[in-house]
Short mmCIF file of C-alpha atoms in Angstrom, two decimals:
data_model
loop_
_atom_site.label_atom_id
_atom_site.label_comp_id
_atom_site.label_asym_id
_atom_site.label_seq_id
_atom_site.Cartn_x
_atom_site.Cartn_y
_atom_site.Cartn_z
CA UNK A 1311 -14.35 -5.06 15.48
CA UNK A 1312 -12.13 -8.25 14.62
CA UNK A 1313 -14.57 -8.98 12.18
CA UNK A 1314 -13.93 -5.75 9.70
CA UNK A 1315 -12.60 -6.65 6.67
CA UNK A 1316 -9.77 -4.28 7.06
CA UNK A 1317 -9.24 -5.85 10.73
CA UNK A 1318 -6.39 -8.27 8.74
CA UNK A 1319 -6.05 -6.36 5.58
CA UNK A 1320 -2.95 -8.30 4.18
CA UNK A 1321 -4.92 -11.61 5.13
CA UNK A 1322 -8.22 -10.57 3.76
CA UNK A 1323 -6.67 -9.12 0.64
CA UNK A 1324 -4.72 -12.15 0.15
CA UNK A 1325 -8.24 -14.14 0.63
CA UNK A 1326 -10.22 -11.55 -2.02
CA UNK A 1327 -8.76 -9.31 -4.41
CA UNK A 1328 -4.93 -10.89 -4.24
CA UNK A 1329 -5.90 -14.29 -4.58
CA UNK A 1330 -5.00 -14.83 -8.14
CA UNK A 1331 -1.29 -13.28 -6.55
CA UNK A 1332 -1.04 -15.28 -3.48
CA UNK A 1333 1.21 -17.79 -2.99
CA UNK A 1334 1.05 -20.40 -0.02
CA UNK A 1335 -1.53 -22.41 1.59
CA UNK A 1336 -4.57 -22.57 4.42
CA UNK A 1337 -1.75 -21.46 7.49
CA UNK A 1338 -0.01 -18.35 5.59
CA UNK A 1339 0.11 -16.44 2.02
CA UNK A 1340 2.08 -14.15 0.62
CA UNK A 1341 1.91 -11.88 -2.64
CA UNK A 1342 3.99 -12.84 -5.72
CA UNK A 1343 6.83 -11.41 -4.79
CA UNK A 1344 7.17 -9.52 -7.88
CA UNK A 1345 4.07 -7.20 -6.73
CA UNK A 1346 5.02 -7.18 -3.51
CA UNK A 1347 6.59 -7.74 -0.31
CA UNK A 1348 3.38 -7.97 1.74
CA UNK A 1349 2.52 -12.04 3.87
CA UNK A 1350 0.13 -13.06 6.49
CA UNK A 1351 -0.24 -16.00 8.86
CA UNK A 1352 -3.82 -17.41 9.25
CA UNK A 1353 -2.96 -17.30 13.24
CA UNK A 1354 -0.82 -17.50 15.65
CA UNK A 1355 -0.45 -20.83 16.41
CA UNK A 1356 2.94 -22.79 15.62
CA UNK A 1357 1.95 -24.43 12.70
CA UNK A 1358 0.77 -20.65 10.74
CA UNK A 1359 3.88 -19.32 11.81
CA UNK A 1360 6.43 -21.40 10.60
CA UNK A 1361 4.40 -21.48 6.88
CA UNK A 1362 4.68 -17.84 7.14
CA UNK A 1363 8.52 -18.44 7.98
CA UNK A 1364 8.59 -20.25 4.70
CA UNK A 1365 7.30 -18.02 2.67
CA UNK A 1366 9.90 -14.76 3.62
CA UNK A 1367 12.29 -15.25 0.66
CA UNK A 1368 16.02 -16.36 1.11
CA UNK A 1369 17.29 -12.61 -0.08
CA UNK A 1370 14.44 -10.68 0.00
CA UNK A 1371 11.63 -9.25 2.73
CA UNK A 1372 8.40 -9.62 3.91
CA UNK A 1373 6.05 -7.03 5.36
CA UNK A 1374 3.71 -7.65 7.73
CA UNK A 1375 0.37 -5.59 8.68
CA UNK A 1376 -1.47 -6.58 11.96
CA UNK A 1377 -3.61 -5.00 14.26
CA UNK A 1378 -1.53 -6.36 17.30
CA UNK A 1379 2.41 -6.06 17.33
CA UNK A 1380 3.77 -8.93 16.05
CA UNK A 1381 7.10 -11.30 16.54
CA UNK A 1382 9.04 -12.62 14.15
CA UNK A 1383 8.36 -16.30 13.58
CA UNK A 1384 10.91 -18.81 13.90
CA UNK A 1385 13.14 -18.65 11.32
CA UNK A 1386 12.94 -15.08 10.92
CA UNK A 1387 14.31 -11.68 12.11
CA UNK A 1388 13.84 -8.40 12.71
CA UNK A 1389 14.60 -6.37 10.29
CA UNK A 1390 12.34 -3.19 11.19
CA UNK A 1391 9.25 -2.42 12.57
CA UNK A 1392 6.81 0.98 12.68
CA UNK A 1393 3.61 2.47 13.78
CA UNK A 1394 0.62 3.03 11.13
CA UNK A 1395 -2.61 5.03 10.78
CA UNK A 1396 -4.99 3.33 8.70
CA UNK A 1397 -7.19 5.58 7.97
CA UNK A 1398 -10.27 5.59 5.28
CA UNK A 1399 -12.76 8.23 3.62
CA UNK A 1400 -16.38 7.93 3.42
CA UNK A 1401 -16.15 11.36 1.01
CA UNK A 1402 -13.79 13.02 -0.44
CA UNK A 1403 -13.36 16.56 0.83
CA UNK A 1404 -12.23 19.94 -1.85
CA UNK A 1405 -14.09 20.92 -5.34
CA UNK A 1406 -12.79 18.73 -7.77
CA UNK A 1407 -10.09 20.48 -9.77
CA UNK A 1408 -10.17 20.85 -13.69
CA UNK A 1409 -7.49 18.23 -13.97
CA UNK A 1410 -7.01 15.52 -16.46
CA UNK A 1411 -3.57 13.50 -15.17
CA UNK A 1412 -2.17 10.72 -17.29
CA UNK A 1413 -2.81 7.51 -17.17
CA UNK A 1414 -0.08 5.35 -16.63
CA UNK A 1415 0.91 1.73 -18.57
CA UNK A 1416 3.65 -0.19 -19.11
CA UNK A 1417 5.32 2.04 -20.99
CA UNK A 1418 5.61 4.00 -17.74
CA UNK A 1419 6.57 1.09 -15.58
CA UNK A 1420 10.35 2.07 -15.59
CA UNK A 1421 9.88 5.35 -14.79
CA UNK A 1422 7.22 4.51 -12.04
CA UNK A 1423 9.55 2.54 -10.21
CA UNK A 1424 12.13 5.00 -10.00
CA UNK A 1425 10.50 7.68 -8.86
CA UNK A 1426 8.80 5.19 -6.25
CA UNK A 1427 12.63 4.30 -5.20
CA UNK A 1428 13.78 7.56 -4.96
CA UNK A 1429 10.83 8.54 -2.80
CA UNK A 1430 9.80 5.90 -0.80
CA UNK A 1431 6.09 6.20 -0.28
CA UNK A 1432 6.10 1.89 0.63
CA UNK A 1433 7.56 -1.20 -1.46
CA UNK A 1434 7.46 -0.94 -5.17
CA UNK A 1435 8.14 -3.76 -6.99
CA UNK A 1436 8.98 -4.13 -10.06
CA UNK A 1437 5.06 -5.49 -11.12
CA UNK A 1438 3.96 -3.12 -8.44
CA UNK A 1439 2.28 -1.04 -11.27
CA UNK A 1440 0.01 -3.87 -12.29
CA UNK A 1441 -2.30 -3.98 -9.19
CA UNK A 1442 -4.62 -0.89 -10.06
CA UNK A 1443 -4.71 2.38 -11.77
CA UNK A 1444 -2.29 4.43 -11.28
CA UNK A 1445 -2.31 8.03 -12.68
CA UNK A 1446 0.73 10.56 -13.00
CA UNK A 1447 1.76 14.12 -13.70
CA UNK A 1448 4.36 14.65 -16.35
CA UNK A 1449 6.45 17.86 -17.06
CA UNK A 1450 8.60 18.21 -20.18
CA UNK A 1451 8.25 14.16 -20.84
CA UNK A 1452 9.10 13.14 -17.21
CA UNK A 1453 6.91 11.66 -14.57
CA UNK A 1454 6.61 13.92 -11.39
CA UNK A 1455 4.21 12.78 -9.39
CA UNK A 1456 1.86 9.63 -8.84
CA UNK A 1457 -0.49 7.86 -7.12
CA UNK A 1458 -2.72 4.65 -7.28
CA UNK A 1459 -4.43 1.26 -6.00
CA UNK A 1460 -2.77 -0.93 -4.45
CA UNK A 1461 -4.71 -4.01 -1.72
CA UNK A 1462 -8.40 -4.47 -2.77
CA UNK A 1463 -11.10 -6.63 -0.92
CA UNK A 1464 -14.83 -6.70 -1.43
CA UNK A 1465 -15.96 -3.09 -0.73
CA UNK A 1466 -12.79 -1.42 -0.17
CA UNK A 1467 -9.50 -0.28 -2.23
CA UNK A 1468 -6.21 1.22 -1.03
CA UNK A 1469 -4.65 4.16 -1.99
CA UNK A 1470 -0.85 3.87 -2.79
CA UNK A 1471 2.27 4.59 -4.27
CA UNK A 1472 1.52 8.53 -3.52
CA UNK A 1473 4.80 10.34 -4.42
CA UNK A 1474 6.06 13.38 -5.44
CA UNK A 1475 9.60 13.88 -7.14
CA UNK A 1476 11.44 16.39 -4.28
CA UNK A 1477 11.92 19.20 -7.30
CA UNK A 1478 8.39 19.60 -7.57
CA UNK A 1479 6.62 19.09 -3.94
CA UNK A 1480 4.91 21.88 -2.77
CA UNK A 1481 2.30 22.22 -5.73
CA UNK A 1482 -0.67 20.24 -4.92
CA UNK A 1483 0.33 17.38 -6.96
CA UNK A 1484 -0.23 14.65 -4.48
CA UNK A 1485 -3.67 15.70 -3.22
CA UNK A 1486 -4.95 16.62 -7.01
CA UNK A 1487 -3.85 12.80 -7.35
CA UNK A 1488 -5.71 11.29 -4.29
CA UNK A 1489 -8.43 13.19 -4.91
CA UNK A 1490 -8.80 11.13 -7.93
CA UNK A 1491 -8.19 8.02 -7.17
CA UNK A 1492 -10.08 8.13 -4.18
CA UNK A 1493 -12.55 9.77 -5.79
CA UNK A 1494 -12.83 6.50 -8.42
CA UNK A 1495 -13.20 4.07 -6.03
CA UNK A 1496 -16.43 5.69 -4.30
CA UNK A 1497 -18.47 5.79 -8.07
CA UNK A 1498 -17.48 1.96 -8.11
CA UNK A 1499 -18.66 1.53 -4.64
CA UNK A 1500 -15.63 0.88 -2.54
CA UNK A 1501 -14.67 2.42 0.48
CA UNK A 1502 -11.29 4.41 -0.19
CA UNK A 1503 -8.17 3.23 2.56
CA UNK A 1504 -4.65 3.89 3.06
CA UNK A 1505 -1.80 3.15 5.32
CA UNK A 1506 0.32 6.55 6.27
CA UNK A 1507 3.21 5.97 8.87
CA UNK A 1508 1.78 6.99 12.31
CA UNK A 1509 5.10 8.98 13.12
CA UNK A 1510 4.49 11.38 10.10
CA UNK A 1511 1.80 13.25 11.27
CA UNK A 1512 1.89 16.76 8.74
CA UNK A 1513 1.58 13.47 6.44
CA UNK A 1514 -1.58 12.04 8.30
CA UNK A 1515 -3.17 16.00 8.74
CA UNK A 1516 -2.96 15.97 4.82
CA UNK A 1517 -5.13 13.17 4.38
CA UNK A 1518 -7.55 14.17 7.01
CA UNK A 1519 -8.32 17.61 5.11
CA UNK A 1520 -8.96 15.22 1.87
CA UNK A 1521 -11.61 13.61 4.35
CA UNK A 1522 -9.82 10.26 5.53
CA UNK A 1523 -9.98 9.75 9.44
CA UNK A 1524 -7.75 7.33 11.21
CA UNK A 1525 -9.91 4.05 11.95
CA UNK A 1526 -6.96 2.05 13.52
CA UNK A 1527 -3.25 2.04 14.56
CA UNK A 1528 -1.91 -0.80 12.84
CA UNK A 1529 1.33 -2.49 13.29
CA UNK A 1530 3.87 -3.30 10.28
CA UNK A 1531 6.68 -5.67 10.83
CA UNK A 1532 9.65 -6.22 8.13
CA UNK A 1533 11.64 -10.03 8.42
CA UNK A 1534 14.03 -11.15 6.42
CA UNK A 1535 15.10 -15.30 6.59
CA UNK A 1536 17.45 -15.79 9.39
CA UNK A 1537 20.42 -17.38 7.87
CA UNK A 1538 22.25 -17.67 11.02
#
């Protein structure tokens, strides 16, 4: 249905629970570029496209999310493209484990980033940390794992910035997290989502035995200014 709100969910977040973030006008927005990489055109047409051509920063990226593959507008190029499973939970599946993670600040902000670098679960920018919750496990002092809330629009929240430092995957970590934060947005009355790449599908299994199905294939686009 072209009418669900996660349909368009850079546009729609951009229009709802970015909007105090977005940066642009009526034809295309993007995200302050300190929280992230993510724009949308409000179309197609010639006139949305070359605002959204605007908007992709002279040494920097933006990411586009739409349901059908799109082309870079003029202006812009390629600079990669992949397959995603959105996929969202009505419940969250497992007995609840006797868990209390930390909560993450500012003081953590640092630390977040890096491990989101070294791991690359999606773009982490350096205010990244300020669009939800995000929880963590720490060992000995260090941050090991993490996970948290990334696009929001009325009635549903995103799951992101899932990771797991490679020296300690393998434990649970990752789904203890989800569980969680998924688990949080259903008391507030939000429909948990996430965005897994489509290719990783042990990835995509893992989220399905947390209860998440796939409700679309989506398509995400990276383009950088063409400075040719």
């Amino acid at each position: 249905m072209t009418d669900h709100p996660l349909h368009r969910p850079v546009w729609n977040a951009l229009n709802s629970g970015w909007m105090p973030l977005a940066q642009g006008d009526a034809h295309a927005l993007r995200i302050d570029p300190r929280y992230g990489p993510f724009a949308a055109a409000a179309d197609d047409g010639p006139t949305a496209q070359a605002a959204l051509a605007a908007l992709v920063p002279k040494d920097g990226e933006a990411w586009i999310v739409e349901p059908e593959a799109p082309t870079p507008p003029p202006g812009a190029r390629l600079v990669r493209e992949a397959m995603l499973a959105q996929m969202v939970a009505e419940e969250i599946l497992g007995d609840p484990t006797p868990f209390e993670p930390v909560i993450l600040t500012e003081e953590d902000a640092a630390e977040m980033r890096a491990l989101a670098l070294m791991t690359k679960p999606g773009p982490f920018l350096p205010l990244t940390h300020r669009l939800g919750r995000f929880i963590g496990i720490k060992e000995q002092g260090k941050l090991i794992a993490m996970a948290g809330e990334r696009m929001r629009m009325p009635g549903f929240a995103e799951v992101s910035g899932v990771c797991t430092h490679p020296d300690h995957r393998g434990r649970g970590h990752a789904k203890r997290l989800m569980q969680i934060v998924a688990r949080a947005m259903l008391e507030r009355g939000e429909t948990p989502f996430l965005h897994a790449y489509a290719a990783h599908e042990a990835t995509v299994a893992l989220y399905e035995t947390l209860g998440f199905r796939v409700r679309a294939r989506m398509h995400m686009m990276v383009i950088a200014a063409d400075m040719r």
